[in-house]
PDB file of N, CA and C in Angstrom:
ATOM      1  N   MET J 202      15.555  18.331  -7.475  1.00  0.00           N
ATOM      2  CA  MET J 202      14.423  17.481  -7.169  1.00  0.00           C
ATOM      3  C   MET J 202      13.933  16.788  -8.434  1.00  0.00           C
ATOM      4  N   ARG J 203      13.347  15.646  -8.220  1.00  0.00           N
ATOM      5  CA  ARG J 203      12.792  14.901  -9.342  1.00  0.00           C
ATOM      6  C   ARG J 203      11.461  15.501  -9.776  1.00  0.00           C
ATOM      7  N   THR J 204      11.064  15.193 -10.974  1.00  0.00           N
ATOM      8  CA  THR J 204       9.803  15.672 -11.518  1.00  0.00           C
ATOM      9  C   THR J 204       8.634  15.101 -10.726  1.00  0.00           C
ATOM     10  N   LYS J 205       8.741  13.846 -10.322  1.00  0.00           N
ATOM     11  CA  LYS J 205       7.674  13.197  -9.564  1.00  0.00           C
ATOM     12  C   LYS J 205       7.473  13.914  -8.226  1.00  0.00           C
ATOM     13  N   THR J 206       8.546  14.283  -7.553  1.00  0.00           N
ATOM     14  CA  THR J 206       8.454  14.970  -6.275  1.00  0.00           C
ATOM     15  C   THR J 206       7.810  16.336  -6.437  1.00  0.00           C
ATOM     16  N   ILE J 207       8.205  17.066  -7.469  1.00  0.00           N
ATOM     17  CA  ILE J 207       7.618  18.384  -7.733  1.00  0.00           C
ATOM     18  C   ILE J 207       6.132  18.248  -8.035  1.00  0.00           C
ATOM     19  N   PHE J 208       5.760  17.250  -8.829  1.00  0.00           N
ATOM     20  CA  PHE J 208       4.352  17.017  -9.155  1.00  0.00           C
ATOM     21  C   PHE J 208       3.550  16.722  -7.890  1.00  0.00           C
ATOM     22  N   ILE J 209       4.087  15.909  -6.989  1.00  0.00           N
ATOM     23  CA  ILE J 209       3.378  15.568  -5.750  1.00  0.00           C
ATOM     24  C   ILE J 209       3.203  16.807  -4.871  1.00  0.00           C
ATOM     25  N   ILE J 210       4.230  17.648  -4.787  1.00  0.00           N
ATOM     26  CA  ILE J 210       4.148  18.862  -3.973  1.00  0.00           C
ATOM     27  C   ILE J 210       3.105  19.818  -4.547  1.00  0.00           C
ATOM     28  N   VAL J 211       3.127  20.042  -5.860  1.00  0.00           N
ATOM     29  CA  VAL J 211       2.171  20.948  -6.503  1.00  0.00           C
ATOM     30  C   VAL J 211       0.752  20.405  -6.365  1.00  0.00           C
ATOM     31  N   PHE J 212       0.574  19.102  -6.601  1.00  0.00           N
ATOM     32  CA  PHE J 212      -0.753  18.501  -6.500  1.00  0.00           C
ATOM     33  C   PHE J 212      -1.293  18.598  -5.082  1.00  0.00           C
ATOM     34  N   THR J 213      -0.454  18.357  -4.088  1.00  0.00           N
ATOM     35  CA  THR J 213      -0.876  18.447  -2.690  1.00  0.00           C
ATOM     36  C   THR J 213      -1.243  19.889  -2.325  1.00  0.00           C
ATOM     37  N   ALA J 214      -0.472  20.851  -2.803  1.00  0.00           N
ATOM     38  CA  ALA J 214      -0.783  22.258  -2.530  1.00  0.00           C
ATOM     39  C   ALA J 214      -2.109  22.658  -3.172  1.00  0.00           C
ATOM     40  N   LEU J 215      -2.334  22.262  -4.421  1.00  0.00           N
ATOM     41  CA  LEU J 215      -3.597  22.584  -5.092  1.00  0.00           C
ATOM     42  C   LEU J 215      -4.783  21.912  -4.400  1.00  0.00           C
ATOM     43  N   LEU J 216      -4.617  20.680  -3.977  1.00  0.00           N
ATOM     44  CA  LEU J 216      -5.682  19.970  -3.271  1.00  0.00           C
ATOM     45  C   LEU J 216      -5.990  20.650  -1.944  1.00  0.00           C
ATOM     46  N   THR J 217      -4.968  21.074  -1.223  1.00  0.00           N
ATOM     47  CA  THR J 217      -5.176  21.768   0.049  1.00  0.00           C
ATOM     48  C   THR J 217      -5.913  23.082  -0.159  1.00  0.00           C
ATOM     49  N   ILE J 218      -5.523  23.853  -1.166  1.00  0.00           N
ATOM     50  CA  ILE J 218      -6.216  25.116  -1.473  1.00  0.00           C
ATOM     51  C   ILE J 218      -7.669  24.842  -1.843  1.00  0.00           C
ATOM     52  N   PHE J 219      -7.910  23.830  -2.657  1.00  0.00           N
ATOM     53  CA  PHE J 219      -9.269  23.469  -3.066  1.00  0.00           C
ATOM     54  C   PHE J 219     -10.121  23.089  -1.857  1.00  0.00           C
ATOM     55  N   LEU J 220      -9.550  22.312  -0.928  1.00  0.00           N
ATOM     56  CA  LEU J 220     -10.291  21.926   0.261  1.00  0.00           C
ATOM     57  C   LEU J 220     -10.594  23.114   1.167  1.00  0.00           C
ATOM     58  N   MET J 221      -9.651  24.048   1.292  1.00  0.00           N
ATOM     59  CA  MET J 221      -9.852  25.191   2.164  1.00  0.00           C
ATOM     60  C   MET J 221     -10.886  26.174   1.594  1.00  0.00           C
ATOM     61  N   ILE J 222     -11.022  26.223   0.287  1.00  0.00           N
ATOM     62  CA  ILE J 222     -12.017  27.102  -0.334  1.00  0.00           C
ATOM     63  C   ILE J 222     -13.426  26.552  -0.115  1.00  0.00           C
ATOM     64  N   ASN J 223     -13.590  25.235  -0.161  1.00  0.00           N
ATOM     65  CA  ASN J 223     -14.906  24.598  -0.087  1.00  0.00           C
ATOM     66  C   ASN J 223     -15.212  24.123   1.327  1.00  0.00           C
ATOM     67  N   THR J 224     -15.443  25.074   2.237  1.00  0.00           N
ATOM     68  CA  THR J 224     -15.735  24.706   3.615  1.00  0.00           C
ATOM     69  C   THR J 224     -17.208  24.860   3.970  1.00  0.00           C
ATOM     70  N   ASP J 225     -18.043  25.353   3.061  1.00  0.00           N
ATOM     71  CA  ASP J 225     -19.452  25.544   3.399  1.00  0.00           C
ATOM     72  C   ASP J 225     -20.178  24.209   3.530  1.00  0.00           C
ATOM     73  N   SER J 226     -21.303  24.242   4.237  1.00  0.00           N
ATOM     74  CA  SER J 226     -22.040  23.031   4.539  1.00  0.00           C
ATOM     75  C   SER J 226     -23.009  22.700   3.407  1.00  0.00           C
ATOM     76  N   VAL J 227     -23.149  21.411   3.128  1.00  0.00           N
ATOM     77  CA  VAL J 227     -24.028  20.932   2.065  1.00  0.00           C
ATOM     78  C   VAL J 227     -24.853  19.787   2.629  1.00  0.00           C
ATOM     79  N   GLU J 228     -26.104  19.690   2.202  1.00  0.00           N
ATOM     80  CA  GLU J 228     -26.962  18.601   2.656  1.00  0.00           C
ATOM     81  C   GLU J 228     -26.719  17.370   1.790  1.00  0.00           C
ATOM     82  N   PHE J 229     -26.356  16.278   2.428  1.00  0.00           N
ATOM     83  CA  PHE J 229     -26.158  15.015   1.734  1.00  0.00           C
ATOM     84  C   PHE J 229     -27.268  14.058   2.132  1.00  0.00           C
ATOM     85  N   ASN J 230     -27.801  13.348   1.147  1.00  0.00           N
ATOM     86  CA  ASN J 230     -28.865  12.402   1.391  1.00  0.00           C
ATOM     87  C   ASN J 230     -28.260  11.004   1.409  1.00  0.00           C
ATOM     88  N   PHE J 231     -28.047  10.497   2.634  1.00  0.00           N
ATOM     89  CA  PHE J 231     -27.629   9.120   2.758  1.00  0.00           C
ATOM     90  C   PHE J 231     -28.858   8.243   2.555  1.00  0.00           C
ATOM     91  N   ILE J 232     -28.728   6.967   2.629  1.00  0.00           N
ATOM     92  CA  ILE J 232     -29.846   6.084   2.296  1.00  0.00           C
ATOM     93  C   ILE J 232     -31.082   6.375   3.152  1.00  0.00           C
ATOM     94  N   PHE J 233     -30.924   6.485   4.459  1.00  0.00           N
ATOM     95  CA  PHE J 233     -32.071   6.699   5.335  1.00  0.00           C
ATOM     96  C   PHE J 233     -32.036   8.040   6.066  1.00  0.00           C
ATOM     97  N   VAL J 234     -30.957   8.774   5.963  1.00  0.00           N
ATOM     98  CA  VAL J 234     -30.782   9.985   6.764  1.00  0.00           C
ATOM     99  C   VAL J 234     -30.277  11.116   5.875  1.00  0.00           C
ATOM    100  N   LYS J 235     -30.753  12.340   6.155  1.00  0.00           N
ATOM    101  CA  LYS J 235     -30.217  13.532   5.502  1.00  0.00           C
ATOM    102  C   LYS J 235     -29.359  14.269   6.521  1.00  0.00           C
ATOM    103  N   LYS J 236     -28.128  14.602   6.136  1.00  0.00           N
ATOM    104  CA  LYS J 236     -27.193  15.267   7.042  1.00  0.00           C
ATOM    105  C   LYS J 236     -26.572  16.464   6.351  1.00  0.00           C
ATOM    106  N   ASP J 237     -26.291  17.507   7.137  1.00  0.00           N
ATOM    107  CA  ASP J 237     -25.511  18.647   6.657  1.00  0.00           C
ATOM    108  C   ASP J 237     -24.053  18.379   6.990  1.00  0.00           C
ATOM    109  N   ILE J 238     -23.230  18.253   5.943  1.00  0.00           N
ATOM    110  CA  ILE J 238     -21.817  17.947   6.114  1.00  0.00           C
ATOM    111  C   ILE J 238     -20.999  18.955   5.311  1.00  0.00           C
ATOM    112  N   SER J 239     -19.851  19.303   5.836  1.00  0.00           N
ATOM    113  CA  SER J 239     -18.966  20.237   5.150  1.00  0.00           C
ATOM    114  C   SER J 239     -18.398  19.598   3.875  1.00  0.00           C
ATOM    115  N   LYS J 240     -18.294  20.393   2.824  1.00  0.00           N
ATOM    116  CA  LYS J 240     -17.678  19.906   1.576  1.00  0.00           C
ATOM    117  C   LYS J 240     -16.236  19.481   1.820  1.00  0.00           C
ATOM    118  N   LEU J 241     -15.577  20.160   2.741  1.00  0.00           N
ATOM    119  CA  LEU J 241     -14.187  19.852   3.067  1.00  0.00           C
ATOM    120  C   LEU J 241     -14.045  18.397   3.507  1.00  0.00           C
ATOM    121  N   VAL J 242     -14.946  17.952   4.351  1.00  0.00           N
ATOM    122  CA  VAL J 242     -14.881  16.583   4.857  1.00  0.00           C
ATOM    123  C   VAL J 242     -15.164  15.590   3.730  1.00  0.00           C
ATOM    124  N   VAL J 243     -16.195  15.843   2.958  1.00  0.00           N
ATOM    125  CA  VAL J 243     -16.597  14.912   1.906  1.00  0.00           C
ATOM    126  C   VAL J 243     -15.513  14.781   0.839  1.00  0.00           C
ATOM    127  N   VAL J 244     -15.032  15.915   0.353  1.00  0.00           N
ATOM    128  CA  VAL J 244     -14.005  15.878  -0.691  1.00  0.00           C
ATOM    129  C   VAL J 244     -12.711  15.284  -0.139  1.00  0.00           C
ATOM    130  N   GLY J 245     -12.354  15.614   1.088  1.00  0.00           N
ATOM    131  CA  GLY J 245     -11.140  15.063   1.695  1.00  0.00           C
ATOM    132  C   GLY J 245     -11.211  13.558   1.875  1.00  0.00           C
ATOM    133  N   VAL J 246     -12.341  13.063   2.369  1.00  0.00           N
ATOM    134  CA  VAL J 246     -12.489  11.622   2.583  1.00  0.00           C
ATOM    135  C   VAL J 246     -12.458  10.875   1.255  1.00  0.00           C
ATOM    136  N   PHE J 247     -13.166  11.368   0.262  1.00  0.00           N
ATOM    137  CA  PHE J 247     -13.192  10.666  -1.015  1.00  0.00           C
ATOM    138  C   PHE J 247     -11.864  10.776  -1.765  1.00  0.00           C
ATOM    139  N   THR J 248     -11.133  11.849  -1.569  1.00  0.00           N
ATOM    140  CA  THR J 248      -9.787  11.940  -2.149  1.00  0.00           C
ATOM    141  C   THR J 248      -8.876  10.902  -1.509  1.00  0.00           C
ATOM    142  N   PHE J 249      -8.939  10.776  -0.192  1.00  0.00           N
ATOM    143  CA  PHE J 249      -8.139   9.776   0.512  1.00  0.00           C
ATOM    144  C   PHE J 249      -8.499   8.368   0.057  1.00  0.00           C
ATOM    145  N   ILE J 250      -9.793   8.085  -0.048  1.00  0.00           N
ATOM    146  CA  ILE J 250     -10.230   6.764  -0.519  1.00  0.00           C
ATOM    147  C   ILE J 250      -9.725   6.520  -1.939  1.00  0.00           C
ATOM    148  N   GLY J 251      -9.760   7.545  -2.779  1.00  0.00           N
ATOM    149  CA  GLY J 251      -9.245   7.405  -4.148  1.00  0.00           C
ATOM    150  C   GLY J 251      -7.760   7.094  -4.184  1.00  0.00           C
ATOM    151  N   PHE J 252      -6.978   7.755  -3.316  1.00  0.00           N
ATOM    152  CA  PHE J 252      -5.544   7.471  -3.264  1.00  0.00           C
ATOM    153  C   PHE J 252      -5.281   6.039  -2.800  1.00  0.00           C
ATOM    154  N   VAL J 253      -6.019   5.608  -1.784  1.00  0.00           N
ATOM    155  CA  VAL J 253      -5.826   4.250  -1.268  1.00  0.00           C
ATOM    156  C   VAL J 253      -6.197   3.217  -2.329  1.00  0.00           C
ATOM    157  N   LEU J 254      -7.327   3.408  -2.990  1.00  0.00           N
ATOM    158  CA  LEU J 254      -7.733   2.466  -4.041  1.00  0.00           C
ATOM    159  C   LEU J 254      -6.756   2.496  -5.227  1.00  0.00           C
ATOM    160  N   GLY J 255      -6.261   3.667  -5.575  1.00  0.00           N
ATOM    161  CA  GLY J 255      -5.286   3.771  -6.660  1.00  0.00           C
ATOM    162  C   GLY J 255      -3.991   3.071  -6.328  1.00  0.00           C
ATOM    163  N   TYR J 256      -3.517   3.222  -5.087  1.00  0.00           N
ATOM    164  CA  TYR J 256      -2.307   2.523  -4.668  1.00  0.00           C
ATOM    165  C   TYR J 256      -2.525   1.021  -4.671  1.00  0.00           C
ATOM    166  N   TRP J 257      -3.677   0.592  -4.138  1.00  0.00           N
ATOM    167  CA  TRP J 257      -3.993  -0.833  -4.055  1.00  0.00           C
ATOM    168  C   TRP J 257      -4.102  -1.444  -5.450  1.00  0.00           C
ATOM    169  N   ALA J 258      -4.704  -0.727  -6.390  1.00  0.00           N
ATOM    170  CA  ALA J 258      -4.861  -1.263  -7.743  1.00  0.00           C
ATOM    171  C   ALA J 258      -3.554  -1.231  -8.522  1.00  0.00           C
ATOM    172  N   GLY J 259      -2.661  -0.291  -8.208  1.00  0.00           N
ATOM    173  CA  GLY J 259      -1.451  -0.128  -8.991  1.00  0.00           C
ATOM    174  C   GLY J 259      -0.218  -0.800  -8.447  1.00  0.00           C
ATOM    175  N   LYS J 260      -0.298  -1.362  -7.231  1.00  0.00           N
ATOM    176  CA  LYS J 260       0.911  -1.966  -6.674  1.00  0.00           C
ATOM    177  C   LYS J 260       1.243  -3.264  -7.404  1.00  0.00           C
ATOM    178  N   PRO J 261       2.516  -3.559  -7.542  1.00  0.00           N
ATOM    179  CA  PRO J 261       2.910  -4.777  -8.264  1.00  0.00           C
ATOM    180  C   PRO J 261       2.497  -6.029  -7.503  1.00  0.00           C
ATOM    181  N   LYS J 262       2.150  -7.019  -8.242  1.00  0.00           N
ATOM    182  CA  LYS J 262       1.725  -8.285  -7.654  1.00  0.00           C
ATOM    183  C   LYS J 262       2.902  -9.251  -7.609  1.00  0.00           C
ATOM    184  N   THR J 263       2.941 -10.083  -6.577  1.00  0.00           N
ATOM    185  CA  THR J 263       3.985 -11.086  -6.456  1.00  0.00           C
ATOM    186  C   THR J 263       3.574 -12.313  -7.256  1.00  0.00           C
ATOM    187  N   VAL J 264       4.415 -12.696  -8.183  1.00  0.00           N
ATOM    188  CA  VAL J 264       4.123 -13.845  -9.036  1.00  0.00           C
ATOM    189  C   VAL J 264       5.182 -14.902  -8.774  1.00  0.00           C
ATOM    190  N   ILE J 265       4.739 -16.111  -8.523  1.00  0.00           N
ATOM    191  CA  ILE J 265       5.662 -17.223  -8.314  1.00  0.00           C
ATOM    192  C   ILE J 265       5.783 -17.963  -9.634  1.00  0.00           C
ATOM    193  N   SER J 266       6.994 -18.107 -10.091  1.00  0.00           N
ATOM    194  CA  SER J 266       7.206 -18.791 -11.355  1.00  0.00           C
ATOM    195  C   SER J 266       8.164 -19.954 -11.147  1.00  0.00           C
ATOM    196  N   THR J 267       8.225 -20.805 -12.115  1.00  0.00           N
ATOM    197  CA  THR J 267       9.106 -21.966 -11.999  1.00  0.00           C
ATOM    198  C   THR J 267      10.574 -21.567 -12.099  1.00  0.00           C
ATOM    199  N   TYR J 268      10.845 -20.332 -12.496  1.00  0.00           N
ATOM    200  CA  TYR J 268      12.223 -19.875 -12.646  1.00  0.00           C
ATOM    201  C   TYR J 268      12.762 -19.207 -11.385  1.00  0.00           C
ATOM    202  N   ASP J 269      11.898 -19.028 -10.370  1.00  0.00           N
ATOM    203  CA  ASP J 269      12.345 -18.385  -9.138  1.00  0.00           C
ATOM    204  C   ASP J 269      13.340 -19.275  -8.405  1.00  0.00           C
ATOM    205  N   GLN J 270      14.361 -18.641  -7.842  1.00  0.00           N
ATOM    206  CA  GLN J 270      15.364 -19.371  -7.087  1.00  0.00           C
ATOM    207  C   GLN J 270      15.016 -19.451  -5.610  1.00  0.00           C
ATOM    208  N   LYS J 271      13.919 -18.766  -5.195  1.00  0.00           N
ATOM    209  CA  LYS J 271      13.541 -18.772  -3.794  1.00  0.00           C
ATOM    210  C   LYS J 271      13.116 -20.156  -3.322  1.00  0.00           C
ATOM    211  N   PHE J 272      12.513 -20.921  -4.205  1.00  0.00           N
ATOM    212  CA  PHE J 272      11.938 -22.192  -3.826  1.00  0.00           C
ATOM    213  C   PHE J 272      12.844 -23.312  -4.307  1.00  0.00           C
ATOM    214  N   ASP J 273      13.246 -24.141  -3.381  1.00  0.00           N
ATOM    215  CA  ASP J 273      14.168 -25.232  -3.708  1.00  0.00           C
ATOM    216  C   ASP J 273      13.405 -26.376  -4.354  1.00  0.00           C
ATOM    217  N   ASP J 274      14.047 -26.991  -5.294  1.00  0.00           N
ATOM    218  CA  ASP J 274      13.495 -28.185  -5.917  1.00  0.00           C
ATOM    219  C   ASP J 274      13.774 -29.355  -4.977  1.00  0.00           C
ATOM    220  N   PRO J 275      12.764 -30.148  -4.613  1.00  0.00           N
ATOM    221  CA  PRO J 275      13.013 -31.237  -3.658  1.00  0.00           C
ATOM    222  C   PRO J 275      13.993 -32.279  -4.186  1.00  0.00           C
ATOM    223  N   LYS J 276      14.122 -32.397  -5.491  1.00  0.00           N
ATOM    224  CA  LYS J 276      15.050 -33.386  -6.056  1.00  0.00           C
ATOM    225  C   LYS J 276      16.498 -32.974  -5.850  1.00  0.00           C
ATOM    226  N   THR J 277      16.756 -31.662  -5.880  1.00  0.00           N
ATOM    227  CA  THR J 277      18.133 -31.189  -5.790  1.00  0.00           C
ATOM    228  C   THR J 277      18.490 -30.657  -4.410  1.00  0.00           C
ATOM    229  N   SER J 278      17.519 -30.630  -3.482  1.00  0.00           N
ATOM    230  CA  SER J 278      17.834 -30.070  -2.171  1.00  0.00           C
ATOM    231  C   SER J 278      18.744 -31.027  -1.404  1.00  0.00           C
ATOM    232  N   THR J 279      19.653 -30.447  -0.657  1.00  0.00           N
ATOM    233  CA  THR J 279      20.581 -31.243   0.147  1.00  0.00           C
ATOM    234  C   THR J 279      20.217 -31.071   1.606  1.00  0.00           C
ATOM    235  N   ASP J 280      20.618 -32.007   2.403  1.00  0.00           N
ATOM    236  CA  ASP J 280      20.359 -31.922   3.831  1.00  0.00           C
ATOM    237  C   ASP J 280      21.352 -30.931   4.430  1.00  0.00           C
ATOM    238  N   HIS J 281      20.837 -29.796   4.931  1.00  0.00           N
ATOM    239  CA  HIS J 281      21.702 -28.744   5.446  1.00  0.00           C
ATOM    240  C   HIS J 281      22.341 -29.126   6.782  1.00  0.00           C
ATOM    241  N   LYS J 282      21.788 -30.119   7.464  1.00  0.00           N
ATOM    242  CA  LYS J 282      22.383 -30.544   8.732  1.00  0.00           C
ATOM    243  C   LYS J 282      23.742 -31.206   8.511  1.00  0.00           C
ATOM    244  N   ASN J 283      23.936 -31.802   7.358  1.00  0.00           N
ATOM    245  CA  ASN J 283      25.219 -32.449   7.082  1.00  0.00           C
ATOM    246  C   ASN J 283      26.324 -31.439   6.814  1.00  0.00           C
ATOM    247  N   ASN J 284      25.944 -30.187   6.518  1.00  0.00           N
ATOM    248  CA  ASN J 284      26.940 -29.168   6.210  1.00  0.00           C
ATOM    249  C   ASN J 284      27.452 -28.445   7.449  1.00  0.00           C
ATOM    250  N   LEU J 285      26.956 -28.789   8.634  1.00  0.00           N
ATOM    251  CA  LEU J 285      27.378 -28.124   9.862  1.00  0.00           C
ATOM    252  C   LEU J 285      28.728 -28.650  10.335  1.00  0.00           C
ATOM    253  N   SER J 286      29.491 -27.749  10.921  1.00  0.00           N
ATOM    254  CA  SER J 286      30.767 -28.177  11.509  1.00  0.00           C
ATOM    255  C   SER J 286      30.490 -28.760  12.897  1.00  0.00           C
ATOM    256  N   ASP J 287      31.474 -29.435  13.453  1.00  0.00           N
ATOM    257  CA  ASP J 287      31.327 -30.016  14.778  1.00  0.00           C
ATOM    258  C   ASP J 287      31.070 -28.940  15.831  1.00  0.00           C
ATOM    259  N   GLU J 288      31.724 -27.793  15.657  1.00  0.00           N
ATOM    260  CA  GLU J 288      31.537 -26.688  16.593  1.00  0.00           C
ATOM    261  C   GLU J 288      30.097 -26.179  16.557  1.00  0.00           C
ATOM    262  N   ASP J 289      29.510 -26.096  15.362  1.00  0.00           N
ATOM    263  CA  ASP J 289      28.124 -25.656  15.230  1.00  0.00           C
ATOM    264  C   ASP J 289      27.172 -26.674  15.844  1.00  0.00           C
ATOM    265  N   ARG J 290      27.433 -27.947  15.648  1.00  0.00           N
ATOM    266  CA  ARG J 290      26.582 -28.984  16.233  1.00  0.00           C
ATOM    267  C   ARG J 290      26.620 -28.931  17.765  1.00  0.00           C
ATOM    268  N   ASP J 291      27.815 -28.682  18.337  1.00  0.00           N
ATOM    269  CA  ASP J 291      27.940 -28.565  19.793  1.00  0.00           C
ATOM    270  C   ASP J 291      27.171 -27.350  20.309  1.00  0.00           C
ATOM    271  N   TYR J 292      27.208 -26.255  19.545  1.00  0.00           N
ATOM    272  CA  TYR J 292      26.528 -25.042  19.963  1.00  0.00           C
ATOM    273  C   TYR J 292      25.010 -25.218  19.949  1.00  0.00           C
ATOM    274  N   ILE J 293      24.508 -25.913  18.936  1.00  0.00           N
ATOM    275  CA  ILE J 293      23.060 -26.119  18.823  1.00  0.00           C
ATOM    276  C   ILE J 293      22.555 -27.045  19.910  1.00  0.00           C
ATOM    277  N   SER J 294      23.274 -28.104  20.205  1.00  0.00           N
ATOM    278  CA  SER J 294      22.790 -29.063  21.198  1.00  0.00           C
ATOM    279  C   SER J 294      23.252 -28.765  22.588  1.00  0.00           C
TER     280      SER J 294
END
């Protein structure tokens, strides 16, 4: 196994143990309401939000550059209809 895979397994196991230990209820003061919520729910939700934000912030961005071959230059583009064989033209029409 790779080191990254082992790290993910160990981290997930430690997080699960941590969540299972902290199941008692705690009073949270929201802006207008006070609620008793389990630590398990709060820590789990914020851990999930942290993973999502970390993935979103760390994912590579798509950059379009003048060196990309994906985009054809209009000066050098050829008419692709002229490259069709007679058999292909019959099939299309």
